[in-house]
Amino acid sequence: MCSLTFPGLDLSKRRFDAVGFLRRSYQRPEGGLLYRRAESVRCKASAAQNVAIGSSGPVGGLLVSGDAKSIISVSDLLEVIADDLQNLNKNLKSIIGAENPVLASAAEQIFGAGGKRLRPALVFLASRATAEIAGLKELRTQHQRLAEIIEMIHTASLIHDDVLDDSGIRRGKKTIHQIYGTRVAVLAGDFMFAHSSWYLANLENLDVIKLISQVIKDFASGEIKQASSLFDCDLTLEDYMLKSYYKTASLVAASTKSAAIFSEVDYNICEQMYEYGKNLGLSFQVVDDILDFTQSSEQLGKPAASDLAKGNLTAPVIFALEKEPKLREIIDSEFSEVGSLDTAIELVLKSGGVDRAQALAKEKAELAIQNLNCLPQSRYKSSLEGIVKYNLERID
């Protein structure tokens, strides 16, 4: 999805192509809840900086498009691991509730709030697809524990995100901090991060411990990067993609690679599974950011255009800024005038920013499909491919 480097971070070892340096000169907003940028930041997007990435179309024509496509059902895709997911749901609630009864009610709200459990589902699918290569008849305990760890980490990050963003709705329901207060929400997130780390250490696999520990670090880096670039129209697509990697793709990539490591398959297969997770995660993030402009609050399960309102500029906005000078002026004013947010949304939609973001999401999806060429054909590989296509169907 992007080509970049970050000072002090060797992304080449984590499967990111590297060009350019990213800016880190902006101040973090006070308290994390006041959506203002540093006074020195000015709204002057550079088309030359942004056009190189995502300007090419999908690679290889692997994805079905047009009238030939069919509606993909997530439940059908995950049917092959239905038993795995059922056991996961039972274990998650018992783990949190049994260890800390004070958080039992919050745990029910957290894990009963819906969601497709796509991240642990990817762990199970990657585990079973690679286990077949290794000749394993059943998943190892490490595979199952890995899925639980990944969902706990993901959920903990959502709880903290909602506190930082002061979000009242998640998946159509009130957020934890809205129901139980900020103190309980922060403690619940901390508890799950700590608990997942304890289980991670007990997996006793140094490669996996390093991978997933880095993910937790990436979450923090992503939040800091986002908070330090609010309302910044100088934000490049490279900046956006790195933040998306930190906040979304890092976890997915570590999940699918760790699953392959526990299957003890060839190193090259483990690396391709990492690339699959990274490209799928980036594609998912771009699609989510598109939906923020194209779906209603009811469909999203949260306020529409909430990222833009808070000054968090995503792919559709970055592309739109290249063609709409007025959009720069509105964002630079931080939506100070009545109706300016609605005007900004209209400008993003009419500028072609959403269309270019769709091409970017498809480009990454194509790469994810190609990464699966390392796997023999199986029901699990088909579901891994289907999840990529399902993601794109959300914006068709």
CSV table of C-alpha atoms in Angstrom, one decimal:
chain,number,residue,atom,x,y,z
A,1,MET,CA,0.0,0.0,0.0
A,2,CYS,CA,2.9,2.3,0.5
A,3,SER,CA,6.6,2.8,0.2
A,4,LEU,CA,8.3,4.5,3.1
A,5,THR,CA,10.9,4.6,5.9
A,6,PHE,CA,10.7,5.9,9.4
A,7,PRO,CA,13.6,7.3,11.3
A,8,GLY,CA,14.9,4.8,13.9
A,9,LEU,CA,12.8,1.9,12.5
A,10,ASP,CA,14.0,-0.6,10.1
A,11,LEU,CA,10.8,-1.5,8.2
A,12,SER,CA,12.7,-3.5,5.7
A,13,LYS,CA,13.0,-6.3,8.3
A,14,ARG,CA,9.3,-6.1,8.8
A,15,ARG,CA,8.4,-6.3,5.2
A,16,PHE,CA,7.9,-2.7,4.3
A,17,ASP,CA,9.5,-1.1,1.2
A,18,ALA,CA,11.3,2.0,2.2
A,19,VAL,CA,11.6,5.4,0.6
A,20,GLY,CA,11.4,8.9,2.1
A,21,PHE,CA,11.5,10.2,5.6
A,22,LEU,CA,8.4,11.0,7.7
A,23,ARG,CA,7.9,14.1,9.7
A,24,ARG,CA,7.7,14.1,13.5
A,25,SER,CA,7.6,17.8,14.2
A,26,TYR,CA,4.1,18.3,15.5
A,27,GLN,CA,2.9,18.6,19.0
A,28,ARG,CA,0.6,16.1,20.7
A,29,PRO,CA,-2.8,17.5,21.6
A,30,GLU,CA,-3.3,18.2,25.3
A,31,GLY,CA,-5.0,15.2,27.0
A,32,GLY,CA,-5.7,13.4,23.7
A,33,LEU,CA,-9.3,14.7,23.5
A,34,LEU,CA,-8.8,18.2,22.1
A,35,TYR,CA,-8.6,17.9,18.3
A,36,ARG,CA,-6.3,20.7,17.5
A,37,ARG,CA,-3.0,20.8,15.6
A,38,ALA,CA,0.1,22.7,16.5
A,39,GLU,CA,0.0,26.4,15.5
A,40,SER,CA,2.9,25.9,13.1
A,41,VAL,CA,1.1,23.4,10.9
A,42,ARG,CA,-0.4,24.9,7.8
A,43,CYS,CA,-2.8,23.4,5.3
A,44,LYS,CA,-0.8,23.0,2.1
A,45,ALA,CA,-1.0,19.5,0.7
A,46,SER,CA,1.5,18.5,-2.0
A,47,ALA,CA,0.2,16.6,-4.9
A,48,ALA,CA,3.7,15.6,-5.9
A,49,GLN,CA,4.2,13.9,-2.6
A,50,ASN,CA,1.0,11.9,-2.7
A,51,VAL,CA,0.5,10.9,-6.3
A,52,ALA,CA,3.1,8.1,-6.5
A,53,ILE,CA,1.4,5.7,-4.2
A,54,GLY,CA,-1.9,4.2,-5.1
A,55,SER,CA,-1.8,5.7,-8.6
A,56,SER,CA,-1.5,2.3,-10.3
A,57,GLY,CA,-4.5,0.0,-10.5
A,58,PRO,CA,-4.9,-3.6,-9.2
A,59,VAL,CA,-2.1,-6.0,-10.0
A,60,GLY,CA,-2.7,-9.0,-12.1
A,61,GLY,CA,-6.5,-8.8,-12.4
A,62,LEU,CA,-7.1,-11.4,-9.7
A,63,LEU,CA,-10.2,-10.0,-8.1
A,64,VAL,CA,-13.6,-10.5,-9.5
A,65,SER,CA,-15.3,-7.3,-10.5
A,66,GLY,CA,-18.4,-6.0,-12.4
A,67,ASP,CA,-21.4,-8.2,-13.0
A,68,ALA,CA,-19.5,-11.4,-12.5
A,69,LYS,CA,-19.0,-10.9,-8.8
A,70,SER,CA,-21.2,-12.6,-6.2
A,71,ILE,CA,-22.2,-11.6,-2.7
A,72,ILE,CA,-19.7,-13.1,-0.2
A,73,SER,CA,-21.1,-14.3,3.2
A,74,VAL,CA,-18.7,-14.0,6.1
A,75,SER,CA,-20.5,-16.8,8.0
A,76,ASP,CA,-20.0,-19.1,5.0
A,77,LEU,CA,-16.3,-18.2,4.9
A,78,LEU,CA,-15.8,-18.9,8.6
A,79,GLU,CA,-17.9,-22.1,8.6
A,80,VAL,CA,-14.8,-24.2,8.2
A,81,ILE,CA,-13.5,-22.9,11.6
A,82,ALA,CA,-16.9,-22.6,13.3
A,83,ASP,CA,-15.9,-24.9,16.2
A,84,ASP,CA,-12.7,-23.0,16.7
A,85,LEU,CA,-14.5,-19.7,17.0
A,86,GLN,CA,-17.1,-21.1,19.3
A,87,ASN,CA,-14.5,-22.4,21.7
A,88,LEU,CA,-12.7,-19.0,21.4
A,89,ASN,CA,-15.8,-17.1,22.5
A,90,LYS,CA,-16.3,-19.3,25.6
A,91,ASN,CA,-12.6,-19.1,26.6
A,92,LEU,CA,-12.5,-15.3,26.2
A,93,LYS,CA,-15.4,-14.6,28.6
A,94,SER,CA,-14.1,-17.1,31.2
A,95,ILE,CA,-10.6,-15.8,31.1
A,96,ILE,CA,-11.5,-12.2,31.9
A,97,GLY,CA,-14.3,-13.0,34.3
A,98,ALA,CA,-12.5,-15.7,36.2
A,99,GLU,CA,-9.3,-13.8,36.7
A,100,ASN,CA,-11.0,-10.5,37.8
A,101,PRO,CA,-14.7,-10.7,38.8
A,102,VAL,CA,-14.8,-6.9,38.9
A,103,LEU,CA,-14.4,-6.9,35.2
A,104,ALA,CA,-16.8,-9.8,34.5
A,105,SER,CA,-19.7,-7.5,33.6
A,106,ALA,CA,-17.4,-5.3,31.4
A,107,ALA,CA,-16.1,-8.5,29.7
A,108,GLU,CA,-19.6,-9.5,28.8
A,109,GLN,CA,-20.2,-6.1,27.2
A,110,ILE,CA,-16.8,-6.2,25.4
A,111,PHE,CA,-17.0,-9.7,24.0
A,112,GLY,CA,-20.8,-9.8,23.5
A,113,ALA,CA,-20.8,-6.6,21.5
A,114,GLY,CA,-20.8,-8.3,18.2
A,115,GLY,CA,-18.1,-8.1,15.6
A,116,LYS,CA,-17.0,-10.8,13.3
A,117,ARG,CA,-13.9,-12.0,15.2
A,118,LEU,CA,-12.0,-11.6,12.0
A,119,ARG,CA,-8.6,-11.4,13.6
A,120,PRO,CA,-8.8,-14.7,15.5
A,121,ALA,CA,-10.6,-16.2,12.5
A,122,LEU,CA,-7.5,-15.3,10.4
A,123,VAL,CA,-5.3,-17.0,13.0
A,124,PHE,CA,-7.4,-20.2,12.8
A,125,LEU,CA,-7.5,-20.2,9.0
A,126,ALA,CA,-3.8,-19.5,8.6
A,127,SER,CA,-3.1,-22.1,11.3
A,128,ARG,CA,-5.2,-24.8,9.6
A,129,ALA,CA,-3.9,-23.9,6.1
A,130,THR,CA,-0.3,-24.2,7.1
A,131,ALA,CA,-0.9,-27.2,9.4
A,132,GLU,CA,-2.0,-29.2,6.4
A,133,ILE,CA,1.4,-28.4,4.8
A,134,ALA,CA,3.2,-29.7,7.9
A,135,GLY,CA,1.0,-32.8,8.1
A,136,LEU,CA,-0.6,-31.8,11.4
A,137,LYS,CA,-4.0,-33.4,11.9
A,138,GLU,CA,-5.1,-31.1,14.6
A,139,LEU,CA,-4.2,-27.6,15.7
A,140,ARG,CA,-1.7,-27.3,18.5
A,141,THR,CA,-2.5,-25.6,21.8
A,142,GLN,CA,-0.3,-22.7,20.8
A,143,HIS,CA,-2.5,-22.0,17.8
A,144,GLN,CA,-5.6,-21.8,19.9
A,145,ARG,CA,-3.9,-19.7,22.6
A,146,LEU,CA,-2.6,-17.4,19.9
A,147,ALA,CA,-6.1,-16.6,18.6
A,148,GLU,CA,-7.2,-15.7,22.2
A,149,ILE,CA,-4.2,-13.5,22.6
A,150,ILE,CA,-4.8,-11.7,19.3
A,151,GLU,CA,-8.4,-11.0,20.2
A,152,MET,CA,-7.6,-9.7,23.7
A,153,ILE,CA,-4.9,-7.4,22.3
A,154,HIS,CA,-7.3,-6.1,19.6
A,155,THR,CA,-10.1,-5.5,22.0
A,156,ALA,CA,-7.9,-3.8,24.5
A,157,SER,CA,-6.7,-1.4,21.8
A,158,LEU,CA,-10.4,-0.6,20.9
A,159,ILE,CA,-11.2,0.2,24.5
A,160,HIS,CA,-8.3,2.6,24.7
A,161,ASP,CA,-9.1,4.1,21.3
A,162,ASP,CA,-12.6,4.8,22.4
A,163,VAL,CA,-11.3,6.6,25.6
A,164,LEU,CA,-8.8,8.6,23.6
A,165,ASP,CA,-11.3,9.6,20.9
A,166,ASP,CA,-14.2,10.0,23.5
A,167,SER,CA,-16.3,7.7,21.3
A,168,GLY,CA,-19.7,6.9,22.6
A,169,ILE,CA,-20.7,4.2,20.2
A,170,ARG,CA,-18.9,1.0,19.1
A,171,ARG,CA,-20.6,-1.6,16.9
A,172,GLY,CA,-23.9,0.1,17.5
A,173,LYS,CA,-23.6,-0.1,21.3
A,174,LYS,CA,-22.4,2.2,24.0
A,175,THR,CA,-18.7,2.0,24.6
A,176,ILE,CA,-17.2,0.6,27.9
A,177,HIS,CA,-16.2,4.1,29.2
A,178,GLN,CA,-19.7,5.4,28.5
A,179,ILE,CA,-21.2,2.6,30.6
A,180,TYR,CA,-18.6,2.1,33.4
A,181,GLY,CA,-16.6,5.3,33.3
A,182,THR,CA,-13.1,6.1,32.0
A,183,ARG,CA,-11.3,4.6,35.0
A,184,VAL,CA,-12.9,1.1,34.5
A,185,ALA,CA,-12.4,1.3,30.7
A,186,VAL,CA,-8.7,2.1,31.1
A,187,LEU,CA,-8.2,-0.6,33.6
A,188,ALA,CA,-10.1,-3.1,31.5
A,189,GLY,CA,-7.9,-2.3,28.5
A,190,ASP,CA,-4.7,-2.5,30.7
A,191,PHE,CA,-5.8,-5.7,32.2
A,192,MET,CA,-6.3,-7.3,28.8
A,193,PHE,CA,-3.0,-6.1,27.5
A,194,ALA,CA,-1.3,-7.5,30.6
A,195,HIS,CA,-3.2,-10.7,30.5
A,196,SER,CA,-2.4,-11.3,26.8
A,197,SER,CA,1.3,-10.6,27.5
A,198,TRP,CA,1.3,-13.2,30.2
A,199,TYR,CA,-0.2,-15.8,27.9
A,200,LEU,CA,2.2,-14.7,25.2
A,201,ALA,CA,5.2,-15.3,27.4
A,202,ASN,CA,3.9,-18.8,28.2
A,203,LEU,CA,3.9,-19.7,24.5
A,204,GLU,CA,7.6,-20.0,24.9
A,205,ASN,CA,8.4,-19.1,21.3
A,206,LEU,CA,10.8,-16.2,21.1
A,207,ASP,CA,10.0,-15.3,17.5
A,208,VAL,CA,6.3,-15.1,18.2
A,209,ILE,CA,6.9,-13.1,21.4
A,210,LYS,CA,9.0,-10.6,19.5
A,211,LEU,CA,6.4,-10.3,16.7
A,212,ILE,CA,3.4,-9.7,19.0
A,213,SER,CA,5.3,-7.5,21.5
A,214,GLN,CA,6.2,-5.2,18.6
A,215,VAL,CA,2.5,-5.0,17.7
A,216,ILE,CA,1.7,-3.5,21.2
A,217,LYS,CA,4.5,-1.0,20.7
A,218,ASP,CA,3.1,-0.2,17.2
A,219,PHE,CA,-0.3,0.6,18.7
A,220,ALA,CA,1.2,3.3,20.8
A,221,SER,CA,3.3,4.6,17.9
A,222,GLY,CA,0.1,4.8,15.8
A,223,GLU,CA,-1.8,6.7,18.3
A,224,ILE,CA,1.0,9.2,18.9
A,225,LYS,CA,1.5,9.6,15.1
A,226,GLN,CA,-2.3,10.3,14.7
A,227,ALA,CA,-2.5,12.7,17.6
A,228,SER,CA,0.5,14.7,16.4
A,229,SER,CA,-0.9,15.2,12.8
A,230,LEU,CA,-4.5,16.3,13.4
A,231,PHE,CA,-5.8,18.9,10.9
A,232,ASP,CA,-2.4,18.7,9.1
A,233,CYS,CA,-3.0,19.0,5.3
A,234,ASP,CA,0.8,18.4,4.8
A,235,LEU,CA,0.1,14.8,5.8
A,236,THR,CA,1.3,12.6,3.0
A,237,LEU,CA,0.0,9.2,1.9
A,238,GLU,CA,3.2,7.7,3.2
A,239,ASP,CA,2.4,9.1,6.6
A,240,TYR,CA,-1.1,7.8,6.5
A,241,MET,CA,0.0,4.3,5.4
A,242,LEU,CA,2.6,4.0,8.1
A,243,LYS,CA,0.0,5.0,10.7
A,244,SER,CA,-2.4,2.5,9.2
A,245,TYR,CA,0.3,-0.2,9.5
A,246,TYR,CA,0.9,0.7,13.1
A,247,LYS,CA,-2.8,0.7,14.1
A,248,THR,CA,-4.2,-2.1,11.9
A,249,ALA,CA,-1.9,-4.1,9.7
A,250,SER,CA,0.8,-4.8,12.2
A,251,LEU,CA,-1.5,-7.0,14.3
A,252,VAL,CA,-2.9,-8.9,11.3
A,253,ALA,CA,0.5,-9.5,9.8
A,254,ALA,CA,1.9,-10.8,13.1
A,255,SER,CA,-1.2,-13.0,13.6
A,256,THR,CA,-0.9,-14.8,10.3
A,257,LYS,CA,2.9,-15.2,10.5
A,258,SER,CA,2.7,-16.5,14.1
A,259,ALA,CA,0.1,-19.1,13.1
A,260,ALA,CA,2.5,-20.3,10.4
A,261,ILE,CA,5.4,-20.4,12.8
A,262,PHE,CA,3.5,-22.6,15.2
A,263,SER,CA,2.8,-25.0,12.3
A,264,GLU,CA,6.6,-25.2,11.7
A,265,VAL,CA,6.4,-24.6,8.0
A,266,ASP,CA,9.1,-23.3,5.8
A,267,TYR,CA,10.5,-19.8,6.5
A,268,ASN,CA,9.4,-18.5,3.1
A,269,ILE,CA,5.8,-19.5,3.8
A,270,CYS,CA,5.9,-17.7,7.1
A,271,GLU,CA,7.1,-14.6,5.4
A,272,GLN,CA,4.4,-14.8,2.7
A,273,MET,CA,1.8,-15.2,5.5
A,274,TYR,CA,3.2,-12.0,7.1
A,275,GLU,CA,2.9,-10.2,3.8
A,276,TYR,CA,-0.7,-11.5,3.3
A,277,GLY,CA,-1.7,-10.1,6.8
A,278,LYS,CA,0.0,-6.8,6.2
A,279,ASN,CA,-1.6,-6.2,2.8
A,280,LEU,CA,-5.0,-7.4,4.0
A,281,GLY,CA,-4.8,-5.2,7.1
A,282,LEU,CA,-3.9,-2.1,5.0
A,283,SER,CA,-6.7,-2.8,2.6
A,284,PHE,CA,-9.1,-3.2,5.5
A,285,GLN,CA,-8.1,0.2,6.9
A,286,VAL,CA,-8.5,2.0,3.6
A,287,VAL,CA,-11.9,0.5,3.2
A,288,ASP,CA,-12.9,1.5,6.7
A,289,ASP,CA,-11.8,5.0,6.0
A,290,ILE,CA,-13.9,5.1,2.7
A,291,LEU,CA,-17.0,3.8,4.5
A,292,ASP,CA,-16.6,6.7,7.0
A,293,PHE,CA,-17.7,8.9,4.0
A,294,THR,CA,-20.1,6.6,2.2
A,295,GLN,CA,-22.2,5.0,5.0
A,296,SER,CA,-24.6,6.3,7.6
A,297,SER,CA,-24.0,6.3,11.3
A,298,GLU,CA,-26.5,3.5,11.6
A,299,GLN,CA,-24.6,1.4,9.1
A,300,LEU,CA,-21.2,2.2,10.7
A,301,GLY,CA,-22.3,1.7,14.2
A,302,LYS,CA,-20.6,5.0,15.1
A,303,PRO,CA,-20.9,8.6,13.9
A,304,ALA,CA,-20.3,9.1,10.2
A,305,ALA,CA,-17.3,11.2,9.1
A,306,SER,CA,-16.1,11.1,12.7
A,307,ASP,CA,-12.4,10.9,11.7
A,308,LEU,CA,-12.6,14.1,9.5
A,309,ALA,CA,-14.5,15.9,12.2
A,310,LYS,CA,-11.7,15.2,14.7
A,311,GLY,CA,-9.0,16.3,12.2
A,312,ASN,CA,-7.8,12.7,11.4
A,313,LEU,CA,-7.1,12.9,7.7
A,314,THR,CA,-7.5,9.6,5.8
A,315,ALA,CA,-6.9,8.4,2.3
A,316,PRO,CA,-10.0,9.9,0.7
A,317,VAL,CA,-9.2,13.3,2.2
A,318,ILE,CA,-5.5,13.2,1.3
A,319,PHE,CA,-6.4,12.5,-2.4
A,320,ALA,CA,-9.2,15.1,-2.4
A,321,LEU,CA,-6.8,17.8,-1.1
A,322,GLU,CA,-4.8,17.5,-4.3
A,323,LYS,CA,-7.8,18.9,-6.3
A,324,GLU,CA,-9.8,21.0,-3.9
A,325,PRO,CA,-8.1,24.2,-2.5
A,326,LYS,CA,-11.3,25.1,-0.7
A,327,LEU,CA,-11.1,21.8,1.3
A,328,ARG,CA,-7.7,22.9,2.5
A,329,GLU,CA,-9.1,26.2,3.8
A,330,ILE,CA,-11.9,24.5,5.6
A,331,ILE,CA,-9.7,21.9,7.3
A,332,ASP,CA,-7.2,24.7,8.2
A,333,SER,CA,-10.0,26.5,10.0
A,334,GLU,CA,-10.8,23.3,11.9
A,335,PHE,CA,-14.5,23.5,10.9
A,336,SER,CA,-15.0,26.7,12.8
A,337,GLU,CA,-17.9,27.8,10.6
A,338,VAL,CA,-21.4,26.3,10.8
A,339,GLY,CA,-21.9,23.7,8.1
A,340,SER,CA,-18.2,23.6,7.1
A,341,LEU,CA,-17.9,19.9,8.0
A,342,ASP,CA,-20.8,19.0,5.6
A,343,THR,CA,-19.1,21.1,2.9
A,344,ALA,CA,-15.9,19.3,3.4
A,345,ILE,CA,-17.6,15.9,3.1
A,346,GLU,CA,-19.2,17.0,-0.2
A,347,LEU,CA,-15.8,18.2,-1.5
A,348,VAL,CA,-14.2,14.8,-0.7
A,349,LEU,CA,-17.0,12.9,-2.4
A,350,LYS,CA,-17.0,15.1,-5.6
A,351,SER,CA,-13.2,15.3,-6.0
A,352,GLY,CA,-12.7,11.6,-6.7
A,353,GLY,CA,-10.9,11.1,-3.4
A,354,VAL,CA,-13.1,8.1,-2.6
A,355,ASP,CA,-12.5,6.5,-6.1
A,356,ARG,CA,-8.7,6.8,-5.7
A,357,ALA,CA,-8.9,5.4,-2.2
A,358,GLN,CA,-10.9,2.4,-3.6
A,359,ALA,CA,-8.1,1.8,-6.2
A,360,LEU,CA,-5.6,1.8,-3.3
A,361,ALA,CA,-7.6,-0.7,-1.3
A,362,LYS,CA,-7.9,-3.0,-4.4
A,363,GLU,CA,-4.2,-2.7,-5.1
A,364,LYS,CA,-3.4,-4.0,-1.6
A,365,ALA,CA,-6.0,-6.7,-1.9
A,366,GLU,CA,-4.5,-8.0,-5.1
A,367,LEU,CA,-1.1,-8.3,-3.3
A,368,ALA,CA,-2.7,-10.2,-0.5
A,369,ILE,CA,-4.2,-12.7,-2.9
A,370,GLN,CA,-0.8,-13.2,-4.6
A,371,ASN,CA,0.8,-13.8,-1.2
A,372,LEU,CA,-1.4,-16.9,-0.8
A,373,ASN,CA,0.2,-18.6,-3.7
A,374,CYS,CA,2.5,-20.2,-1.2
A,375,LEU,CA,-0.4,-22.3,0.0
A,376,PRO,CA,-1.8,-25.4,-1.6
A,377,GLN,CA,-5.5,-25.3,-2.5
A,378,SER,CA,-7.8,-26.1,0.5
A,379,ARG,CA,-11.0,-24.9,2.2
A,380,TYR,CA,-8.9,-22.7,4.5
A,381,LYS,CA,-7.0,-21.0,1.7
A,382,SER,CA,-10.3,-20.4,-0.1
A,383,SER,CA,-11.6,-18.7,3.0
A,384,LEU,CA,-8.4,-16.6,3.3
A,385,GLU,CA,-9.0,-15.4,-0.3
A,386,GLY,CA,-12.7,-14.9,0.4
A,387,ILE,CA,-12.0,-12.5,3.3
A,388,VAL,CA,-9.9,-10.3,1.0
A,389,LYS,CA,-12.8,-10.2,-1.5
A,390,TYR,CA,-15.4,-9.7,1.2
A,391,ASN,CA,-13.5,-6.6,2.4
A,392,LEU,CA,-13.7,-5.1,-1.1
A,393,GLU,CA,-17.4,-5.9,-1.4
A,394,ARG,CA,-18.0,-3.5,1.5
A,395,ILE,CA,-17.2,-0.6,-0.9
A,396,ASP,CA,-18.7,-2.0,-4.1
